Amino acid sequence: MERTIENLRQYIRAGRALIPADTLILHGNLVNVMTSEIYPADVAIYQDMIVAVGDVSAYQGPKTKVIDASGSYLVPGLIDGHIHSECSKLSITSFAKGIVPSGTTCMVSGLDEYISVSGLEGLKEVFAEIKQSPLKVFWGAPYKTPYTFPTSTISCNFNPEIHAQVQTWPECFGVWETVREAVQELDEDTLGALSLSYKNRLPIFGCAPMARGNDLNGYLCAGVRLDHESYDHQEVVEKLRKGMHMVIRESSVTHFLAENIRAVTEVNPSLARRVSFCTDDVTAKDLVEKGHVDHLVRLAIRAGVSPMTAIQMGTINSAEAYRIDHLVGSISPGRIADILLVDNPSSFNVQAVIANGNLVARDHKLAYDLHAPKRSSLLTSELKCKPVTAKDFEYRVSLANGRAKVLSMEVKGPFVRKRRDVVLDVVDHVVQPDTDQDVLMVSVLERFGINGNKSLAFCSGWGLQAGAMASSAAPDDNNLIVLGTNAEDMAFAVNHLIKEGGGQVVVKDGKVLDFFSLPVGGIVCDLEPGEVAQREDEMNGAARLLGCNLPEPLMYMFFLPITAIPDYAITDVGPVDCIALTTFDPILELVEHT
């Protein structure tokens, strides 16, 4: 995307047909997302840029490649407007293999999970990896890290001083994931980052689930441009009417498209022009079986959105929302040559993908071998935790024997946790988990060798009858999380991850049922998407052997440290009341035996 005096000179000459194009796409039907028209048109590409659309006969030279698009429709490359690719457990290289063949050529991301484990120097390595792939990442600098309230422990804390540096980087296209709580609480670091964004003319990307009324007004006064989280279509409508761009989320575990698209299909079709798509958190299994943003386009069409409008939501609407439409989002002269060959706008089956001017995929497979780079020590997965014992996961109280009334965080879906009061036995000063009541112990351990924090609390909703499971991939801070029915298996699971350098593990009776290694930062791997999809199935199957009946047991678990999710969470500093934004004591009452 670099534009220098020299290459601009060449692009302009190529646009005037003074030098031949590198590639011509002939005989296709252009889906013009700028004018909502479909008509026959050819396309000329020079290096990575579209230089002409329409009659391109003057652009052909003796060495010009020709792609015959007869019978196909030409659609701009798709854009995912908000994605934590790390949650797929796929490295950037592997993620590109998973989404580019489906037509996604661009994504907007904070790459914040990489930052949490490797800091700015590790982030620079990820930027270099991106440049070697066919996937473009428009990076937003996280408004601050960690996102947690109170502040949890990670390897790199974003603050205004860091923002002053990174907001001037060429990779930076905005301020990422600015959560409502940080704005409402007038957090000094957050306001500092936003103030700098005004100076640097960068858009502010939001995260404001359930923001309505006066709270939404105050949030918008901070300058937030768009939001990717709305829980119902009325919320979408209010945000759109108050000037926001809305990014509809359809992830692997939160399925909001059917509800949110009602803002367009039932309330006002004219709202569609400011609506786009994102997947936020996806599994490799979904990428392999469903596709990516192309899947969302098809879902929108099935929900009653016209094919043209759905395609605009996946392309130009997103580009305009993020102020990158001068680069991507349409098939127009001067834009990067990201072009899909699609069978028909209504069925939207991606047949071939051109990214950065090169044919990179056909029939849902990359057209060339793409290899991950060699990793430095910054992105290896050493967990700097000391080995633990069962005593680390015993909730000890002053009462020797009796009963304890406790607050258990009950999962009601991946992004809702509610209060559940339960009474548990206390034996020899230790509060006992209770599988009959579906109450487990859960803990988060700081993994960066900074302070050795360990938290402990109670959770419900997993249905485990035995064993434990643990993960070193756990946004937003990627500390080590473990939950289980007994302290012995929890300790065994944690020590196994420390020994192996990170990943996910399911154990029972002191034995490993399954272990999935995540050698890149302890959060992702370089396996093929299909291999990771198989490992996800196997890990979920191991969790089900413990009695868990959740659709994505490990994913539900590693979302527990996210404090932006109502009403409860847990980080290395303790269990968190996400409404009061403070830690809490899960022991409500102790009663001696009478």
Short mmCIF file of C-alpha atoms in Angstrom, two decimals, residues 31-37 273 312 316 320 325 329-332 335:
data_model
loop_
_atom_site.label_atom_id
_atom_site.label_comp_id
_atom_site.label_asym_id
_atom_site.label_seq_id
_atom_site.Cartn_x
_atom_site.Cartn_y
_atom_site.Cartn_z
CA VAL A 31 -20.79 -5.53 -9.48
CA ASN A 32 -20.39 -1.80 -9.00
CA VAL A 33 -20.93 -1.23 -5.28
CA MET A 34 -20.49 2.52 -5.72
CA THR A 35 -23.52 2.90 -8.02
CA SER A 36 -25.51 -0.28 -7.22
CA GLU A 37 -25.26 -1.43 -10.85
CA ARG A 273 -25.75 1.96 3.53
CA GLN A 312 -22.09 -3.54 -0.25
CA ILE A 316 -17.70 -0.58 0.41
CA GLU A 320 -16.24 3.80 4.27
CA ASP A 325 -12.39 3.40 0.88
CA GLY A 329 -13.89 -1.71 -0.99
CA SER A 330 -14.67 -1.17 -4.67
CA ILE A 331 -13.45 -2.14 -8.13
CA SER A 332 -12.36 1.32 -9.18
CA ARG A 335 -7.89 1.06 -5.56
#
